């Protein structure tokens, strides 16, 4: 069977990419395979682990639960898009480094995108809110204590410089 | 695994969507996709085509008046949860939505999608059943209203016909002076609940709705059941299922504990609301 292909314009980290994909191409796979942006990690591929979390028009979504063909015209931000223009670390990345919030690093892209959006919506989370902010992301190294600490540290850093 | 091939349609109007759907008995409707895409990836569902509602204007509305809340087919959980009007008119909707998966899922998933996906482990079918809400269904044959107690036939099975699109769901308002509460137990905040209970206490009595307990969302009348006996009274009407996460005995114990706790909270919330009304 010849599969029908769709022309899709993906706006990722401020760059427009034209790709031709089958309808079944997941956004996570389009980012990795069609665009070569391998920062977005694919773990469980059914919406449980959160490793593939990207921002869609600023809101965190599971890239493995979104079809690439369905996001034409929307803005996608991947973990690659969180780095500052001068290449220095943003507050969430800086906090992960300071608090030892990453171990093997596989789940890290999903945590960084989730927390970036979470702190934008709630810039001063309580300890419980910080825990709930990352509750949808699994870390199989079980580094949660340091990750929650990193959420709180990132909030401090962002407050100092005025934006997450 | 990856989804099997399917055709993709993105109609620009409801009429076009209904015609497309009527022409292909194996097509499925895509709204948020947060339940459908995992089924596609696991190849538990292999539709011939998806009819994506995203291009149809006007389906993402959330209308609130003193009679209740009408949620359009494209309204995301996150938008419904964020609505102060929804919280005011029917607070149970917000209480339950806060437990629907995780924020990243709620940003994409739709409340109507969850209602018609008919998963007995999900919050919104149980809430629709408890509140006596309904779903508006459209097809090339016309439109009809499906009451919640006629909607749920079995696990993941609703009475929606293959050519019908659920265009909105209706949650009736909470009567003045009534109280509601919601609680569930999950292994991780936001995961599928091992058991969950919603309760309404109003002039008509006390009712509880159960999720992740039976094969369909189930409502039990607990009016006049004294404190301490509510859990067992509920269990007389329920048949808790066993799965790899919980034995039937453990699930029964969750029903006992949560029923007492949630009904008590609903009664307290009723007293508080009655106090505010004076």
Coordinates of C-alpha atoms in Angstrom, one line a residue:
Chain A
X1 CA 0.0 0.0 0.0
X2 CA 1.3 3.4 -0.9
X3 CA 0.8 5.7 1.9
X4 CA -0.5 9.2 1.3
X5 CA 2.0 11.9 2.4
X6 CA 1.1 15.4 3.7
X7 CA 3.0 18.6 3.3
X8 CA 3.4 20.1 6.8
X9 CA 5.1 23.4 7.8
X10 CA 6.5 22.9 11.3
X11 CA 7.5 26.1 13.2
X12 CA 10.1 24.8 15.7
X13 CA 12.2 27.1 17.9
X14 CA 11.5 30.0 15.6
X15 CA 12.5 28.2 12.4
X16 CA 10.1 27.1 9.7
X17 CA 10.6 23.6 8.4
X18 CA 8.7 22.1 5.4
X19 CA 8.4 18.3 5.7
X20 CA 6.4 15.7 3.9
X21 CA 5.1 13.0 6.3
X22 CA 2.5 10.3 6.5
X23 CA -0.5 11.1 8.8
X24 CA 0.7 8.6 11.3
X25 CA 4.0 10.4 12.0
X26 CA 4.1 11.4 15.6
X27 CA 5.4 14.9 16.4
X28 CA 8.2 13.3 18.5
X29 CA 9.3 11.3 15.5
X30 CA 9.0 14.3 13.1
X31 CA 11.2 16.4 15.4
X32 CA 13.8 13.6 15.8
X33 CA 13.8 11.9 12.4
X34 CA 12.6 14.5 9.9
X35 CA 14.2 17.6 11.5
X36 CA 17.2 16.0 13.3
X37 CA 16.3 17.7 16.6
X38 CA 17.2 14.8 18.9
X39 CA 16.9 16.7 22.1
X40 CA 13.3 15.6 22.4
X41 CA 13.5 12.1 23.9
X42 CA 11.1 9.2 23.3
X43 CA 10.4 6.9 26.3
X44 CA 7.2 5.1 26.7
X45 CA 5.4 6.4 23.6
X46 CA 2.0 6.3 25.1
X47 CA 1.9 9.4 27.2
X48 CA 3.0 8.1 30.6
X49 CA 6.7 9.1 31.0
X50 CA 6.8 12.7 29.8
X51 CA 10.3 12.5 28.3
X52 CA 9.0 13.8 24.9
X53 CA 7.4 16.9 26.4
X54 CA 7.6 20.0 24.1
X55 CA 5.8 23.4 24.2
X56 CA 3.0 23.9 21.7
X57 CA 2.1 27.5 21.5
X58 CA 3.8 27.8 24.9
X59 CA 1.9 25.0 26.6
X60 CA 3.6 21.7 27.5
X61 CA 2.3 18.7 25.6
X62 CA 3.4 15.1 25.0
X63 CA 5.0 15.1 21.5
X64 CA 4.3 11.3 21.3
X65 CA 0.5 12.0 21.6
X66 CA 0.4 14.6 18.9
X67 CA 0.3 13.9 15.1
X68 CA 2.8 16.1 13.2
X69 CA 0.2 16.7 10.5
X70 CA -2.2 18.2 13.1
X71 CA 0.1 21.0 14.3
X72 CA 0.5 23.0 11.1
X73 CA 0.6 26.7 12.0
X74 CA 1.4 26.2 15.7
X75 CA 4.7 27.1 17.4
X76 CA 6.8 24.3 18.8
X77 CA 9.5 24.8 21.4
X78 CA 11.8 21.9 22.1
X79 CA 14.5 21.6 24.7
X80 CA 17.0 23.0 22.1
X81 CA 14.9 26.2 22.1
X82 CA 15.4 26.8 25.8
X83 CA 19.0 27.8 25.5
X84 CA 19.6 31.5 25.5
X85 CA 20.7 33.1 22.1
X86 CA 24.2 33.5 23.4
X87 CA 24.4 29.8 24.3
X88 CA 24.4 30.3 28.0
X89 CA 22.1 28.2 30.3
X90 CA 18.6 29.4 31.2
X91 CA 17.5 29.4 34.8
X92 CA 15.9 25.9 34.7
X93 CA 19.0 24.4 33.1
X94 CA 21.3 26.3 35.5
X95 CA 19.2 25.0 38.5
X96 CA 19.5 21.4 37.2
X97 CA 23.2 21.8 37.1
X98 CA 23.5 23.3 40.6
X99 CA 21.1 20.9 42.3
X100 CA 22.3 17.7 40.5
X101 CA 18.8 17.4 38.9
X102 CA 20.0 15.2 36.1
X103 CA 21.6 11.8 36.4
X104 CA 21.5 9.7 33.2
X105 CA 19.8 12.7 31.5
X106 CA 17.3 10.7 29.5
X107 CA 14.2 12.3 31.1
X108 CA 15.9 15.7 31.4
X109 CA 14.5 17.4 28.2
X110 CA 10.9 16.6 29.3
X111 CA 11.6 18.0 32.8
X112 CA 13.2 21.2 31.4
X113 CA 10.3 22.0 29.1
X114 CA 7.7 21.1 31.7
X115 CA 9.3 23.2 34.4
X116 CA 9.9 26.2 32.1
X117 CA 6.2 26.4 31.3
X118 CA 5.3 25.5 34.9
X119 CA 7.3 28.4 36.3
X120 CA 5.9 30.8 33.8
X121 CA 2.4 30.0 35.0
X122 CA 3.4 29.8 38.7
X123 CA 6.6 31.7 39.3
X124 CA 6.8 31.0 43.1
X125 CA 5.6 27.4 43.6
X126 CA 5.2 26.0 47.1
X127 CA 7.1 22.7 47.8
X128 CA 3.9 20.8 47.1
X129 CA 3.2 22.7 43.9
X130 CA 6.8 22.1 42.8
X131 CA 6.3 18.4 43.3
X132 CA 3.0 18.5 41.4
X133 CA 4.6 20.5 38.6
X134 CA 6.8 17.5 37.7
X135 CA 4.4 14.8 38.7
X136 CA 3.7 13.9 35.1
X137 CA 7.4 13.1 34.3
X138 CA 9.1 9.9 35.2
X139 CA 12.8 9.7 36.1
X140 CA 14.0 6.1 36.1
X141 CA 17.1 7.1 38.1
X142 CA 14.5 8.2 40.7
X143 CA 16.3 11.6 41.1
X144 CA 13.1 13.3 42.2
X145 CA 14.4 15.0 45.4
X146 CA 17.0 16.9 43.4
X147 CA 14.6 17.6 40.6
X148 CA 12.1 19.2 43.0
X149 CA 14.9 21.1 44.5
X150 CA 15.9 22.3 41.0
X151 CA 12.3 23.6 40.4
X152 CA 12.6 25.7 43.6
X153 CA 16.1 26.9 42.7
X154 CA 15.0 27.7 39.2
X155 CA 12.2 29.8 40.6
X156 CA 14.8 31.7 42.7
X157 CA 17.1 32.3 39.7
X158 CA 14.2 33.4 37.5
X159 CA 13.0 35.8 40.1
X160 CA 16.5 37.3 40.3
X161 CA 16.6 37.9 36.5
X162 CA 13.0 38.6 35.9
X163 CA 12.0 35.7 33.6
X164 CA 12.0 31.9 33.5
Chain B
X1 CA 5.2 0.7 18.4
X2 CA 3.9 3.2 15.8
X3 CA 0.4 3.7 14.5
X4 CA -0.7 1.7 11.4
X5 CA -1.3 3.8 8.3
X6 CA -4.5 5.8 8.1
X7 CA -5.9 8.6 5.9
X8 CA -6.2 12.0 7.5
X9 CA -9.0 14.5 6.9
X10 CA -9.1 18.0 8.3
X11 CA -12.6 19.3 7.4
X12 CA -13.3 23.0 7.6
X13 CA -16.9 22.6 8.7
X14 CA -19.1 20.3 10.8
X15 CA -21.1 19.4 7.8
X16 CA -18.0 18.4 5.8
X17 CA -16.8 16.3 8.8
X18 CA -20.2 14.5 9.1
X19 CA -20.2 13.7 5.4
X20 CA -16.7 12.4 5.6
X21 CA -17.5 10.3 8.6
X22 CA -20.7 9.0 7.1
X23 CA -18.8 7.8 4.0
X24 CA -16.3 5.7 5.9
X25 CA -17.6 3.3 8.6
X26 CA -14.0 2.6 9.9
X27 CA -13.0 6.2 10.4
X28 CA -12.5 7.7 13.8
X29 CA -12.9 11.3 15.1
X30 CA -9.8 13.0 16.4
X31 CA -10.1 15.9 18.9
X32 CA -7.3 16.1 21.5
X33 CA -6.1 12.6 20.8
X34 CA -4.7 11.9 24.3
X35 CA -6.6 8.7 24.6
X36 CA -6.8 7.9 20.9
X37 CA -3.2 8.3 19.9
X38 CA -1.9 5.8 22.5
X39 CA -4.5 3.3 21.2
X40 CA -3.2 3.9 17.7
X41 CA 0.5 3.6 18.7
X42 CA -0.3 0.3 20.5
X43 CA -2.4 -0.7 17.4
X44 CA -5.3 -1.5 19.7
X45 CA -7.2 0.8 17.3
X46 CA -6.5 0.7 13.5
X47 CA -9.0 3.1 11.9
X48 CA -9.0 3.6 8.1
X49 CA -9.1 7.4 8.6
X50 CA -9.1 10.1 11.2
X51 CA -11.4 13.1 10.9
X52 CA -9.6 15.8 12.8
X53 CA -12.0 18.4 14.3
X54 CA -9.3 21.0 14.8
X55 CA -10.1 23.0 11.7
X56 CA -13.8 23.4 12.5
X57 CA -14.5 26.9 14.0
X58 CA -16.8 27.3 17.0
X59 CA -16.3 23.9 18.6
X60 CA -14.0 25.1 21.4
X61 CA -16.6 27.1 23.3
X62 CA -17.4 26.9 27.0
X63 CA -20.8 28.4 27.6
X64 CA -21.9 28.9 31.2
X65 CA -25.3 30.2 32.5
X66 CA -27.3 29.6 35.7
X67 CA -28.6 26.3 34.3
X68 CA -25.2 24.7 33.7
X69 CA -22.1 24.4 31.7
X70 CA -21.9 23.4 28.0
X71 CA -18.5 22.4 26.8
X72 CA -17.7 22.2 23.1
X73 CA -16.0 19.3 21.5
X74 CA -12.6 21.1 21.1
X75 CA -12.5 22.7 24.5
X76 CA -9.3 21.5 26.3
X77 CA -9.5 20.2 29.8
X78 CA -7.1 23.0 30.8
X79 CA -9.4 25.7 29.5
X80 CA -12.4 24.2 31.3
X81 CA -10.4 23.9 34.5
X82 CA -9.2 27.5 34.2
X83 CA -12.8 28.9 33.9
X84 CA -13.9 30.7 37.1
X85 CA -17.5 30.6 35.7
X86 CA -17.4 26.8 35.4
X87 CA -16.1 26.6 39.0
X88 CA -18.9 28.8 40.2
X89 CA -21.8 27.2 38.4
X90 CA -20.8 23.5 38.8
X91 CA -17.8 23.2 41.1
X92 CA -17.6 19.4 40.7
X93 CA -16.4 19.7 37.1
X94 CA -13.3 21.6 38.3
X95 CA -12.7 19.4 41.3
X96 CA -12.6 16.3 39.0
X97 CA -10.7 17.9 36.2
X98 CA -7.8 18.7 38.5
X99 CA -7.4 14.9 38.7
X100 CA -7.5 14.2 35.0
X101 CA -4.1 13.0 34.1
X102 CA -1.3 15.6 34.2
X103 CA -1.2 19.2 33.2
X104 CA 0.6 18.4 29.9
X105 CA -2.2 15.9 29.0
X106 CA -4.9 18.4 30.0
X107 CA -3.3 21.0 27.7
X108 CA -4.2 18.8 24.7
X109 CA -7.0 16.5 25.8
X110 CA -10.6 17.5 25.5
X111 CA -13.3 17.1 28.1
X112 CA -15.9 15.9 25.5
X113 CA -13.4 13.5 24.1
X114 CA -12.9 12.0 27.6
X115 CA -16.7 11.8 28.1
X116 CA -17.3 9.9 24.9
X117 CA -14.2 7.7 25.2
X118 CA -16.2 6.0 27.9
X119 CA -13.3 4.9 30.0
X120 CA -14.7 3.8 33.4
X121 CA -11.4 4.6 34.9
X122 CA -11.7 8.3 33.8
X123 CA -13.1 11.1 35.9
X124 CA -15.4 13.0 33.5
X125 CA -17.7 10.1 32.5
X126 CA -18.3 9.4 36.2
X127 CA -19.0 13.2 36.8
X128 CA -21.4 13.4 33.8
X129 CA -23.2 10.3 35.1
X130 CA -23.5 11.6 38.6
X131 CA -24.7 15.0 37.6
X132 CA -27.2 13.6 35.1
X133 CA -25.6 15.5 32.2
X134 CA -25.8 14.7 28.5
X135 CA -24.0 14.8 25.2
X136 CA -25.1 16.4 21.9
X137 CA -24.5 14.2 19.0
X138 CA -24.6 15.2 15.3
X139 CA -24.6 13.1 12.2
X140 CA -25.8 13.5 8.6
X141 CA -29.1 12.0 9.9
X142 CA -29.6 15.0 12.3
X143 CA -28.8 15.8 15.9
X144 CA -29.8 14.2 19.1
X145 CA -29.2 14.5 22.9
X146 CA -27.9 11.4 24.7
X147 CA -28.5 11.4 28.4
X148 CA -25.6 10.2 30.5
X149 CA -27.5 7.1 31.8
X150 CA -28.0 6.0 28.2
X151 CA -24.4 6.8 27.1
X152 CA -22.3 4.2 28.8
X153 CA -22.8 0.6 27.5
X154 CA -19.6 -1.1 28.6
X155 CA -15.8 -0.7 28.9
X156 CA -14.8 2.0 26.4
X157 CA -18.2 1.6 24.7
X158 CA -20.6 4.4 24.3
X159 CA -24.0 4.5 22.6
X160 CA -22.6 7.1 20.1
X161 CA -23.0 5.7 16.6
X162 CA -20.0 5.4 14.3
X163 CA -21.2 8.2 12.1
X164 CA -21.9 10.6 15.0
X165 CA -19.7 13.4 16.3
X166 CA -20.2 14.5 20.0
X167 CA -20.3 18.3 19.5
X168 CA -20.7 19.2 23.2
X169 CA -21.3 17.9 26.7
X170 CA -23.8 19.4 29.2
X171 CA -23.1 19.5 32.9
X172 CA -26.2 20.8 34.9
X173 CA -25.6 23.5 37.4
X174 CA -25.3 22.7 41.1
X175 CA -28.6 23.7 42.8
X176 CA -28.3 26.5 45.4
X177 CA -27.2 25.2 48.8
X178 CA -26.0 21.8 47.4
X179 CA -22.6 20.4 48.1
X180 CA -20.0 18.4 46.1
X181 CA -16.7 16.6 46.8
X182 CA -14.3 14.5 44.8
X183 CA -11.4 12.3 45.8
X184 CA -9.4 9.5 44.3
X185 CA -6.4 7.3 45.1
X186 CA -3.8 6.8 42.4
X187 CA -0.2 5.4 42.6
X188 CA 1.1 8.7 41.2
X189 CA -0.7 12.1 41.2
X190 CA -2.5 12.2 37.9
X191 CA -2.3 8.6 37.0
X192 CA -5.4 6.4 36.5
X193 CA -7.1 6.1 39.9
X194 CA -7.2 2.8 41.7
X195 CA -10.6 4.1 42.8
X196 CA -12.3 7.4 42.8
X197 CA -15.5 8.9 44.2
X198 CA -17.5 12.0 43.4
X199 CA -20.5 13.0 45.6
X200 CA -23.4 15.4 45.5
X201 CA -25.5 16.4 48.5
X202 CA -28.7 18.4 47.7
X203 CA -32.4 18.7 48.6
X204 CA -33.0 15.4 46.7
X205 CA -30.5 13.5 48.8
X206 CA -27.0 12.2 48.6
X207 CA -25.5 10.4 45.5
X208 CA -22.0 9.1 44.8
X209 CA -20.4 8.4 41.4
X210 CA -17.6 5.8 41.1
X211 CA -14.7 5.6 38.7
X212 CA -12.2 2.8 38.4
X213 CA -14.5 0.5 40.4
X214 CA -16.9 -1.2 37.9
X215 CA -16.8 -1.6 34.1
X216 CA -18.9 1.5 33.5
X217 CA -19.3 4.7 35.5
X218 CA -21.7 3.9 38.3
X219 CA -24.0 6.1 40.4
X220 CA -25.2 5.0 43.8
X221 CA -28.0 6.7 45.9
X222 CA -26.9 7.0 49.5
X223 CA -29.7 9.2 50.8
X224 CA -30.6 8.4 54.4
X225 CA -27.7 6.0 54.8
X226 CA -26.1 6.8 58.2
X227 CA -22.5 7.7 58.6
X228 CA -20.3 4.7 59.0
X229 CA -22.5 2.5 56.8
X230 CA -22.2 4.4 53.5
X231 CA -19.2 2.4 52.2
X232 CA -20.9 -1.0 52.7
X233 CA -24.2 0.4 51.3
X234 CA -22.3 1.5 48.2
X235 CA -20.6 -1.9 47.9
X236 CA -24.0 -3.6 47.9
X237 CA -24.5 -1.9 44.5
X238 CA -21.0 -2.2 43.1
X239 CA -18.9 -5.1 41.9
X240 CA -15.3 -3.9 42.2
X241 CA -13.0 -5.2 39.5
X242 CA -9.6 -6.8 40.0
X243 CA -6.6 -5.9 37.9
X244 CA -2.8 -6.0 38.1
X245 CA -2.8 -2.8 40.2
X246 CA -5.4 -3.7 42.9
X247 CA -7.3 -6.8 44.1
X248 CA -11.1 -6.6 44.3
X249 CA -10.7 -6.7 48.1
X250 CA -8.3 -3.7 48.2
X251 CA -10.6 -1.8 45.7
X252 CA -13.6 -2.5 48.0
X253 CA -11.7 -1.1 51.0
X254 CA -10.9 2.0 48.9
X255 CA -14.6 2.3 48.2
X256 CA -15.5 2.1 51.9
X257 CA -12.9 4.7 53.0
X258 CA -13.4 7.1 50.1
X259 CA -17.2 6.9 50.2
X260 CA -17.3 7.9 53.8
X261 CA -14.8 10.7 53.3
X262 CA -16.2 12.1 50.1
X263 CA -19.8 12.1 51.2
X264 CA -18.8 13.8 54.5
X265 CA -17.0 16.4 52.5
X266 CA -20.0 17.0 50.3
X267 CA -22.2 17.4 53.3
X268 CA -19.7 19.9 54.9
X269 CA -19.5 21.8 51.5
X270 CA -23.4 21.8 51.5
X271 CA -23.5 23.4 55.0
X272 CA -20.8 25.9 54.0
X273 CA -22.7 26.9 50.8
X274 CA -26.0 27.1 52.7
X275 CA -24.2 29.4 55.2
X276 CA -23.0 31.7 52.4
X277 CA -26.5 31.9 51.0
X278 CA -27.9 33.4 54.1

